[in-house]
Amino acid sequence: MVRLLVTGGAGFIGANFAAYVSQCHSEVEITILDKLTYAGNRDNIAKLLGSHVRLIVGDICDGPLVDKLVCQTDMVVHFAAESHNDNSLRNPWPFIQTNIVGTYTLIQAASKYHKRFHQVSTDEVYGDLPIPGNGEKFTATSAYQPSSPYSASKASSDMLVRAWIRSFGLQATISNCSNNYGPYQHIEKFIPRQITNILSGRRPKLYGNGNNVRDWIHVSDHSAAIWDILTRGRIGETYLVGADGEMSNRAVLEMILKIMGQPQDAYDIVKDRPGHDLCYAIDATKLRNELGWRPQYTDFQSGLQATINWYLTHQERWQEDKNSVEEAYTRNSQ
Ligand code: NAD
Ligand code: DAU
């Protein structure tokens, strides 16, 4: 058996990754370390828990706990983070604590016990690209230019990992992925917020002029990429993960409205996000060429349809939180 520690495994991408690994690699024994913040949900992994998958509720900033769990594992995949830009603009502190101090705590232990470590990061560390696009995409050599407290905290954690690789021989890789969509995503995020707004009789909310571009990838394709990098990636390397899914926010929203049988103009324009990044676009050539990774979910419309169906058939997962999430946005006029 291979022992794998997955931090943040009760969140959106971590839970999808744990499901992917337990389905495709039955030789892997998974320990999920998750604090179960507002973004973590035990239900996301309930079906997985058993002899091959266990959940430890705890904080990645808890040094003794992290030391013990890292000592007992073979590999660490690190997802745990505060992950929402809008929250980081309201209160940056949890982002500094979890994303920077938490990552430091994990890499100290991984270095001490010589354990394989994979850092799950974001394309947002590279800042943004202009609109209209000039064909430029982020690569692993793009400069770090984060814009928000969230992306700055992720950039900081990547820098720690790079320094630990060089100074302490940490056996690590880093991946920087674009915007994920799919089941289990928290309803504070763009796509599930609009779907659940429509399902609960609210109008969708578009920031600013709606022209900002995001590069969408299905969460299952991200999971497969992480597994490939973890098992076959070169130590010390950074791999960018993306599926050439660039679309404006307005175009994504209009697609959601169409699939859900709503008029194309049935949404509100609301106050823009301060410092709002204009455009992200990933060049995943290195991942494709070196590891042979290819996205499987290349039809965005059918992926979106399946995601809408998931929120429709799992209303118990989000209904309780919906009012408080929207109240927090309303306080910010978003
Ligand atoms: P999420 O917010 O849905 O989940 C985060 C998980 O981490 C939750 O289960 C939460 O309980 C847990 N957590 C938070 N603080 C913790 C702590 N101190 N100790 C232990 N657990 C803690 O996030 P997500 O969207 O699944 O993102 C996962 C990772 O992927 C993050 O590192 C994020 O930066 C990165 N990422 C996300 C995207 C995206 O589109 N969502 C894209 C690229 C990279
Ligand atoms: O690029 C990867 C990043 O993608 C990850 O690192 C982050 O963890 C993840 O949250 C996501 O960041 P974004 O800020 O791009 O995602 P979000 O879902 O918050 O917003 C997507 C776009 O939609 C963004 O341009 C802001 C806009 N938006 C968002 C919300 C919540 C709206 O227009 N209306 C909304 O209600």
Short mmCIF file of C-alpha atoms and ligand atoms in Angstrom, two decimals:
data_model
loop_
_atom_site.label_atom_id
_atom_site.label_comp_id
_atom_site.label_asym_id
_atom_site.label_seq_id
_atom_site.Cartn_x
_atom_site.Cartn_y
_atom_site.Cartn_z
CA MET A 1 0.00 0.00 0.00
CA VAL A 2 1.07 3.57 -0.68
CA ARG A 3 0.10 6.05 2.04
CA LEU A 4 -1.12 9.47 0.88
CA LEU A 5 -1.88 12.48 3.08
CA VAL A 6 -4.35 14.88 1.43
CA THR A 7 -4.73 18.25 3.13
CA GLY A 8 -8.02 20.07 2.50
CA GLY A 9 -9.56 16.85 1.20
CA ALA A 10 -13.09 17.78 2.36
CA GLY A 11 -13.12 20.87 0.11
CA PHE A 12 -14.06 21.15 -3.55
CA ILE A 13 -10.94 19.98 -5.40
CA GLY A 14 -9.49 17.88 -2.55
CA ALA A 15 -12.69 15.79 -2.30
CA ASN A 16 -12.80 15.28 -6.07
CA PHE A 17 -9.11 14.29 -5.99
CA ALA A 18 -9.65 11.81 -3.13
CA ALA A 19 -12.55 10.26 -5.09
CA TYR A 20 -10.41 10.08 -8.25
CA VAL A 21 -7.51 8.37 -6.44
CA SER A 22 -9.68 5.91 -4.54
CA GLN A 23 -11.50 4.94 -7.78
CA CYS A 24 -8.44 4.66 -10.03
CA HIS A 25 -5.69 3.57 -7.59
CA SER A 26 -6.99 1.07 -5.05
CA GLU A 27 -3.41 0.49 -3.83
CA VAL A 28 -3.47 3.94 -2.17
CA GLU A 29 -4.46 4.49 1.46
CA ILE A 30 -5.67 8.07 1.93
CA THR A 31 -5.61 10.17 5.10
CA ILE A 32 -7.49 13.45 4.73
CA LEU A 33 -6.43 16.27 7.07
CA ASP A 34 -9.08 18.98 7.05
CA LYS A 35 -10.12 21.65 9.54
CA LEU A 36 -13.71 21.58 8.17
CA THR A 37 -13.93 25.34 7.84
CA TYR A 38 -17.09 26.81 6.26
CA ALA A 39 -15.67 25.53 2.90
CA GLY A 40 -15.09 21.94 4.01
CA ASN A 41 -17.94 19.44 4.11
CA ARG A 42 -17.83 15.93 5.52
CA ASP A 43 -20.60 14.96 3.09
CA ASN A 44 -18.20 15.56 0.17
CA ILE A 45 -16.20 12.50 1.26
CA ALA A 46 -18.77 10.51 3.26
CA LYS A 47 -19.04 7.79 0.58
CA LEU A 48 -15.25 7.34 0.49
CA LEU A 49 -14.64 6.90 4.21
CA GLY A 50 -13.78 3.32 5.17
CA SER A 51 -10.80 1.02 5.19
CA HIS A 52 -8.86 2.95 2.50
CA VAL A 53 -9.85 6.53 3.34
CA ARG A 54 -9.93 8.21 6.76
CA LEU A 55 -10.61 11.78 7.88
CA ILE A 56 -8.61 13.58 10.57
CA VAL A 57 -10.26 16.86 11.57
CA GLY A 58 -7.40 19.23 12.32
CA ASP A 59 -5.46 22.31 11.32
CA ILE A 60 -2.43 22.34 9.00
CA CYS A 61 -0.96 25.02 11.31
CA ASP A 62 -0.92 22.52 14.21
CA GLY A 63 2.79 21.57 14.25
CA PRO A 64 2.66 18.41 16.43
CA LEU A 65 -0.35 16.98 14.54
CA VAL A 66 1.24 17.71 11.15
CA ASP A 67 4.56 16.22 12.28
CA LYS A 68 2.83 12.99 13.35
CA LEU A 69 0.71 12.62 10.17
CA VAL A 70 3.56 13.45 7.78
CA CYS A 71 5.82 10.98 9.58
CA GLN A 72 3.18 8.26 9.01
CA THR A 73 2.72 8.90 5.26
CA ASP A 74 4.67 8.38 2.04
CA MET A 75 3.40 11.38 0.06
CA VAL A 76 1.58 14.65 0.77
CA VAL A 77 -0.74 16.48 -1.63
CA HIS A 78 -1.46 19.92 -0.22
CA PHE A 79 -4.82 21.48 -1.12
CA ALA A 80 -5.83 23.05 2.22
CA ALA A 81 -6.24 26.80 1.85
CA GLU A 82 -8.48 29.76 2.25
CA SER A 83 -9.44 29.96 -1.42
CA HIS A 84 -11.87 32.81 -2.12
CA ASN A 85 -10.63 36.17 -3.40
CA ASP A 86 -13.66 38.15 -2.18
CA ASN A 87 -13.18 36.83 1.38
CA SER A 88 -9.51 37.79 1.27
CA LEU A 89 -10.48 41.37 0.47
CA ARG A 90 -12.85 41.47 3.47
CA ASN A 91 -10.45 39.80 5.95
CA PRO A 92 -6.95 38.78 4.81
CA TRP A 93 -5.75 37.30 8.12
CA PRO A 94 -6.99 33.68 7.72
CA PHE A 95 -5.26 33.63 4.31
CA ILE A 96 -1.92 34.63 5.84
CA GLN A 97 -2.32 32.07 8.61
CA THR A 98 -3.51 29.02 6.67
CA ASN A 99 -1.92 29.60 3.27
CA ILE A 100 1.50 30.76 4.46
CA VAL A 101 1.97 29.44 8.02
CA GLY A 102 0.12 26.21 7.20
CA THR A 103 2.28 25.51 4.15
CA TYR A 104 5.41 26.30 6.18
CA THR A 105 4.29 23.81 8.85
CA LEU A 106 3.77 21.07 6.26
CA ILE A 107 7.04 21.54 4.37
CA GLN A 108 9.03 21.60 7.60
CA ALA A 109 7.65 18.15 8.41
CA ALA A 110 8.02 16.86 4.83
CA SER A 111 11.67 17.96 4.80
CA LYS A 112 12.36 16.43 8.20
CA TYR A 113 10.99 13.01 7.17
CA HIS A 114 12.11 13.19 3.48
CA LYS A 115 8.56 12.78 2.19
CA ARG A 116 7.31 13.49 -1.35
CA PHE A 117 5.33 16.74 -1.33
CA HIS A 118 3.05 18.27 -3.95
CA GLN A 119 1.93 21.88 -3.68
CA VAL A 120 -1.44 22.64 -5.31
CA SER A 121 -1.35 26.24 -6.44
CA THR A 122 -3.11 28.64 -8.74
CA ASP A 123 -2.57 30.57 -11.96
CA GLU A 124 -3.46 33.73 -10.01
CA VAL A 125 0.11 33.97 -8.72
CA TYR A 126 1.01 35.31 -12.19
CA GLY A 127 -1.36 38.29 -11.96
CA ASP A 128 -3.42 38.89 -15.07
CA LEU A 129 -3.25 39.29 -18.86
CA PRO A 130 -4.82 42.09 -20.92
CA ILE A 131 -8.29 42.07 -22.51
CA PRO A 132 -8.70 41.72 -25.42
CA GLY A 133 -6.16 38.91 -25.27
CA ASN A 134 -3.09 39.02 -27.48
CA GLY A 135 -2.66 35.23 -27.43
CA GLU A 136 -0.25 35.43 -24.48
CA LYS A 137 -0.58 32.67 -21.86
CA PHE A 138 1.07 32.00 -18.51
CA THR A 139 3.98 29.54 -18.49
CA ALA A 140 6.15 28.17 -15.68
CA THR A 141 8.63 30.99 -16.31
CA SER A 142 6.07 33.83 -16.08
CA ALA A 143 6.87 36.33 -13.32
CA TYR A 144 4.93 36.18 -10.05
CA GLN A 145 2.71 39.31 -9.84
CA PRO A 146 -0.20 38.53 -7.49
CA SER A 147 -3.01 41.07 -7.19
CA SER A 148 -5.14 40.08 -4.16
CA PRO A 149 -4.43 38.99 -0.58
CA TYR A 150 -5.47 35.47 -1.64
CA SER A 151 -3.14 35.25 -4.64
CA ALA A 152 -0.32 36.94 -2.69
CA SER A 153 -0.66 34.33 0.06
CA LYS A 154 -0.58 31.49 -2.50
CA ALA A 155 2.44 33.09 -4.21
CA SER A 156 4.15 33.31 -0.81
CA SER A 157 3.50 29.63 -0.13
CA ASP A 158 4.88 28.65 -3.56
CA MET A 159 8.02 30.67 -2.80
CA LEU A 160 8.45 28.81 0.50
CA VAL A 161 8.19 25.48 -1.33
CA ARG A 162 10.77 26.60 -3.91
CA ALA A 163 13.16 27.71 -1.16
CA TRP A 164 12.73 24.45 0.76
CA ILE A 165 13.46 22.46 -2.43
CA ARG A 166 16.70 24.34 -2.95
CA SER A 167 17.91 24.80 0.65
CA PHE A 168 16.62 21.64 2.34
CA GLY A 169 16.27 19.17 -0.54
CA LEU A 170 12.47 18.98 -0.20
CA GLN A 171 11.21 16.38 -2.73
CA ALA A 172 8.51 18.62 -4.11
CA THR A 173 6.62 19.65 -7.24
CA ILE A 174 4.24 22.57 -7.74
CA SER A 175 1.20 22.84 -10.02
CA ASN A 176 -0.53 26.10 -10.92
CA CYS A 177 -4.03 25.48 -12.26
CA SER A 178 -6.72 27.68 -13.76
CA ASN A 179 -10.39 27.98 -12.63
CA ASN A 180 -11.98 24.64 -11.77
CA TYR A 181 -15.67 23.78 -12.10
CA GLY A 182 -17.69 20.68 -11.22
CA PRO A 183 -19.48 19.08 -8.25
CA TYR A 184 -18.85 20.00 -4.57
CA GLN A 185 -17.73 23.61 -5.23
CA HIS A 186 -18.78 26.05 -2.50
CA ILE A 187 -21.68 28.31 -3.48
CA GLU A 188 -19.65 31.48 -2.82
CA LYS A 189 -17.81 30.85 -6.13
CA PHE A 190 -19.00 32.23 -9.50
CA ILE A 191 -20.56 29.22 -11.26
CA PRO A 192 -22.32 27.60 -8.25
CA ARG A 193 -23.41 31.01 -6.97
CA GLN A 194 -25.28 31.74 -10.20
CA ILE A 195 -26.76 28.23 -10.46
CA THR A 196 -28.03 28.31 -6.87
CA ASN A 197 -29.27 31.89 -7.28
CA ILE A 198 -31.51 30.71 -10.11
CA LEU A 199 -32.57 27.56 -8.23
CA SER A 200 -33.50 29.65 -5.16
CA GLY A 201 -35.39 32.37 -7.07
CA ARG A 202 -32.62 35.01 -6.95
CA ARG A 203 -31.10 36.86 -9.90
CA PRO A 204 -27.49 35.98 -10.91
CA LYS A 205 -24.86 38.66 -10.18
CA LEU A 206 -22.19 39.72 -12.65
CA TYR A 207 -19.26 41.86 -11.49
CA GLY A 208 -18.44 45.04 -13.44
CA ASN A 209 -18.78 44.78 -17.20
CA GLY A 210 -18.61 40.96 -17.25
CA ASN A 211 -15.73 40.98 -19.74
CA ASN A 212 -13.17 39.43 -17.37
CA VAL A 213 -11.92 36.12 -18.74
CA ARG A 214 -11.32 32.91 -16.80
CA ASP A 215 -9.76 29.69 -18.18
CA TRP A 216 -12.15 26.89 -17.12
CA ILE A 217 -11.08 23.28 -16.48
CA HIS A 218 -13.18 20.40 -15.15
CA VAL A 219 -12.08 19.39 -11.66
CA SER A 220 -11.62 15.75 -12.77
CA ASP A 221 -9.03 16.82 -15.35
CA HIS A 222 -7.20 18.76 -12.61
CA SER A 223 -7.26 15.66 -10.37
CA ALA A 224 -5.73 13.51 -13.12
CA ALA A 225 -3.02 16.11 -13.73
CA ILE A 226 -2.07 16.21 -10.04
CA TRP A 227 -1.81 12.42 -9.93
CA ASP A 228 0.43 12.42 -13.02
CA ILE A 229 2.69 15.10 -11.54
CA LEU A 230 2.81 13.40 -8.14
CA THR A 231 3.80 10.05 -9.57
CA ARG A 232 5.81 10.99 -12.68
CA GLY A 233 6.72 14.69 -12.41
CA ARG A 234 10.30 15.82 -12.04
CA ILE A 235 11.28 16.91 -8.53
CA GLY A 236 11.73 20.67 -8.23
CA GLU A 237 9.58 21.41 -11.29
CA THR A 238 6.50 23.58 -11.72
CA TYR A 239 3.72 22.40 -14.05
CA LEU A 240 0.89 24.61 -15.28
CA VAL A 241 -2.51 22.94 -15.60
CA GLY A 242 -5.18 24.25 -17.97
CA ALA A 243 -7.50 23.02 -20.72
CA ASP A 244 -7.68 26.05 -23.07
CA GLY A 245 -11.10 26.96 -21.66
CA GLU A 246 -10.98 30.76 -21.78
CA MET A 247 -14.41 32.42 -21.62
CA SER A 248 -15.71 35.78 -20.42
CA ASN A 249 -17.81 35.75 -17.27
CA ARG A 250 -20.74 37.14 -19.26
CA ALA A 251 -20.52 34.26 -21.77
CA VAL A 252 -20.44 31.67 -18.95
CA LEU A 253 -23.43 33.28 -17.25
CA GLU A 254 -25.41 33.41 -20.51
CA MET A 255 -24.70 29.68 -21.01
CA ILE A 256 -25.98 28.92 -17.49
CA LEU A 257 -29.13 31.00 -18.13
CA LYS A 258 -29.77 29.21 -21.43
CA ILE A 259 -29.31 25.71 -19.99
CA MET A 260 -31.60 26.61 -17.08
CA GLY A 261 -34.31 28.00 -19.39
CA GLN A 262 -33.98 31.64 -18.24
CA PRO A 263 -34.05 34.81 -20.39
CA GLN A 264 -30.54 35.85 -21.52
CA ASP A 265 -30.76 39.19 -19.68
CA ALA A 266 -32.12 37.83 -16.36
CA TYR A 267 -29.18 38.95 -14.21
CA ASP A 268 -27.93 42.00 -12.27
CA ILE A 269 -24.70 43.91 -12.86
CA VAL A 270 -23.18 44.57 -9.43
CA LYS A 271 -20.18 46.40 -7.97
CA ASP A 272 -16.88 45.14 -9.38
CA ARG A 273 -14.29 43.31 -7.27
CA PRO A 274 -11.48 45.73 -6.24
CA GLY A 275 -8.29 44.95 -8.18
CA HIS A 276 -10.26 42.43 -10.30
CA ASP A 277 -7.83 40.42 -12.48
CA LEU A 278 -8.76 40.86 -16.15
CA CYS A 279 -7.78 37.60 -17.82
CA TYR A 280 -6.12 34.26 -17.06
CA ALA A 281 -4.89 31.83 -19.73
CA ILE A 282 -2.67 28.79 -19.20
CA ASP A 283 -0.10 27.23 -21.51
CA ALA A 284 -0.05 23.55 -20.41
CA THR A 285 2.42 22.40 -23.10
CA LYS A 286 4.97 21.20 -20.54
CA LEU A 287 2.44 18.98 -18.76
CA ARG A 288 1.14 17.62 -22.07
CA ASN A 289 4.57 16.94 -23.57
CA GLU A 290 6.42 15.63 -20.52
CA LEU A 291 3.67 13.60 -18.85
CA GLY A 292 1.23 12.96 -21.71
CA TRP A 293 -1.67 14.50 -19.77
CA ARG A 294 -4.75 15.41 -21.83
CA PRO A 295 -8.05 16.90 -20.59
CA GLN A 296 -11.00 14.51 -21.01
CA TYR A 297 -13.83 16.99 -20.25
CA THR A 298 -13.38 19.24 -23.28
CA ASP A 299 -17.07 20.00 -23.89
CA PHE A 300 -17.67 22.87 -21.46
CA GLN A 301 -21.40 23.05 -22.14
CA SER A 302 -22.04 19.41 -21.19
CA GLY A 303 -19.72 19.73 -18.16
CA LEU A 304 -21.74 22.76 -17.09
CA GLN A 305 -25.02 20.91 -17.66
CA ALA A 306 -23.80 18.05 -15.42
CA THR A 307 -22.69 20.57 -12.78
CA ILE A 308 -26.11 22.27 -12.84
CA ASN A 309 -27.75 18.84 -12.43
CA TRP A 310 -25.54 18.14 -9.43
CA TYR A 311 -26.65 21.34 -7.63
CA LEU A 312 -30.26 20.59 -8.58
CA THR A 313 -30.13 17.08 -7.13
CA HIS A 314 -28.04 17.98 -4.04
CA GLN A 315 -29.97 20.96 -2.67
CA GLU A 316 -29.47 19.71 0.90
CA ARG A 317 -25.73 20.43 0.49
CA TRP A 318 -26.20 24.18 -0.07
CA GLN A 319 -29.65 25.36 0.95
CA GLU A 320 -28.77 25.91 4.61
CA ASP A 321 -25.83 28.21 3.73
CA LYS A 322 -27.43 30.12 0.86
CA ASN A 323 -28.97 32.99 2.85
CA SER A 324 -25.82 33.74 4.85
CA VAL A 325 -23.58 33.60 1.75
CA GLU A 326 -25.86 36.06 -0.07
CA GLU A 327 -26.15 38.31 3.01
CA ALA A 328 -22.33 38.58 3.11
CA TYR A 329 -22.31 39.59 -0.56
CA THR A 330 -25.14 42.09 -0.03
CA ARG A 331 -23.18 43.79 2.80
CA ASN A 332 -20.44 44.34 0.18
CA SER A 333 -22.99 45.41 -2.50
CA GLN A 334 -21.97 42.44 -4.67
P1 NAD B 1 -12.00 25.02 -0.92
O1 NAD B 1 -12.11 26.34 -0.25
O2 NAD B 1 -13.20 24.44 -1.57
O3 NAD B 1 -11.44 23.92 0.11
C1 NAD B 1 -10.43 24.19 1.00
C2 NAD B 1 -10.41 23.08 2.04
O4 NAD B 1 -9.32 23.34 2.94
C3 NAD B 1 -11.67 23.00 2.90
O5 NAD B 1 -12.09 21.67 3.04
C4 NAD B 1 -11.24 23.58 4.25
O6 NAD B 1 -11.96 23.06 5.35
C5 NAD B 1 -9.76 23.19 4.30
N1 NAD B 1 -8.97 24.06 5.15
C6 NAD B 1 -8.96 25.42 5.17
N2 NAD B 1 -8.09 25.87 6.12
C7 NAD B 1 -7.54 24.76 6.69
C8 NAD B 1 -6.58 24.57 7.71
N3 NAD B 1 -6.02 25.60 8.35
N4 NAD B 1 -6.23 23.32 8.04
C9 NAD B 1 -6.80 22.24 7.41
N5 NAD B 1 -7.74 22.37 6.44
C10 NAD B 1 -8.10 23.62 6.08
O7 NAD B 1 -10.80 25.18 -1.97
P2 NAD B 1 -10.63 24.53 -3.41
O8 NAD B 1 -11.29 25.40 -4.42
O9 NAD B 1 -10.93 23.09 -3.33
O10 NAD B 1 -9.05 24.74 -3.61
C11 NAD B 1 -8.13 23.76 -3.13
C12 NAD B 1 -6.71 24.20 -3.47
O11 NAD B 1 -6.60 24.35 -4.88
C13 NAD B 1 -6.32 25.55 -2.87
O12 NAD B 1 -5.00 25.48 -2.45
C14 NAD B 1 -6.48 26.53 -4.03
O13 NAD B 1 -5.59 27.61 -3.89
C15 NAD B 1 -6.10 25.65 -5.19
N6 NAD B 1 -6.69 26.01 -6.49
C16 NAD B 1 -8.05 26.19 -6.61
C17 NAD B 1 -8.59 26.47 -7.86
C18 NAD B 1 -10.09 26.64 -8.05
O14 NAD B 1 -10.53 26.97 -9.15
N7 NAD B 1 -10.93 26.40 -7.04
C19 NAD B 1 -7.76 26.58 -8.97
C20 NAD B 1 -6.36 26.41 -8.80
C21 NAD B 1 -5.86 26.11 -7.56
O1 DAU B 2 -7.73 30.87 -11.27
C1 DAU B 2 -7.76 29.97 -10.21
C2 DAU B 2 -8.59 30.56 -9.07
O2 DAU B 2 -9.95 30.51 -9.50
C3 DAU B 2 -8.40 29.83 -7.75
O3 DAU B 2 -7.08 30.02 -7.31
C4 DAU B 2 -9.37 30.36 -6.69
O4 DAU B 2 -9.27 29.58 -5.51
C5 DAU B 2 -10.78 30.25 -7.23
O5 DAU B 2 -11.71 30.80 -6.31
C6 DAU B 2 -10.89 31.00 -8.57
O6 DAU B 2 -10.69 32.42 -8.38
P1 DAU B 2 -11.62 33.50 -9.11
O7 DAU B 2 -11.58 34.75 -8.32
O8 DAU B 2 -11.32 33.56 -10.56
O9 DAU B 2 -13.05 32.75 -8.96
P2 DAU B 2 -14.51 33.24 -8.56
O10 DAU B 2 -15.41 32.05 -8.70
O11 DAU B 2 -14.57 33.98 -7.29
O12 DAU B 2 -14.87 34.28 -9.73
C7 DAU B 2 -14.74 33.93 -11.11
C8 DAU B 2 -15.00 35.20 -11.93
O13 DAU B 2 -16.37 35.58 -11.79
C9 DAU B 2 -14.19 36.40 -11.47
O14 DAU B 2 -13.81 37.15 -12.61
C10 DAU B 2 -15.16 37.19 -10.60
C11 DAU B 2 -16.49 36.90 -11.24
N1 DAU B 2 -17.70 36.87 -10.36
C12 DAU B 2 -17.60 36.16 -9.20
C13 DAU B 2 -18.71 36.04 -8.38
C14 DAU B 2 -18.65 35.26 -7.08
C15 DAU B 2 -18.87 37.48 -10.76
O15 DAU B 2 -18.96 38.12 -11.84
N2 DAU B 2 -19.96 37.35 -9.96
C16 DAU B 2 -19.95 36.66 -8.78
O16 DAU B 2 -20.99 36.57 -8.10
#
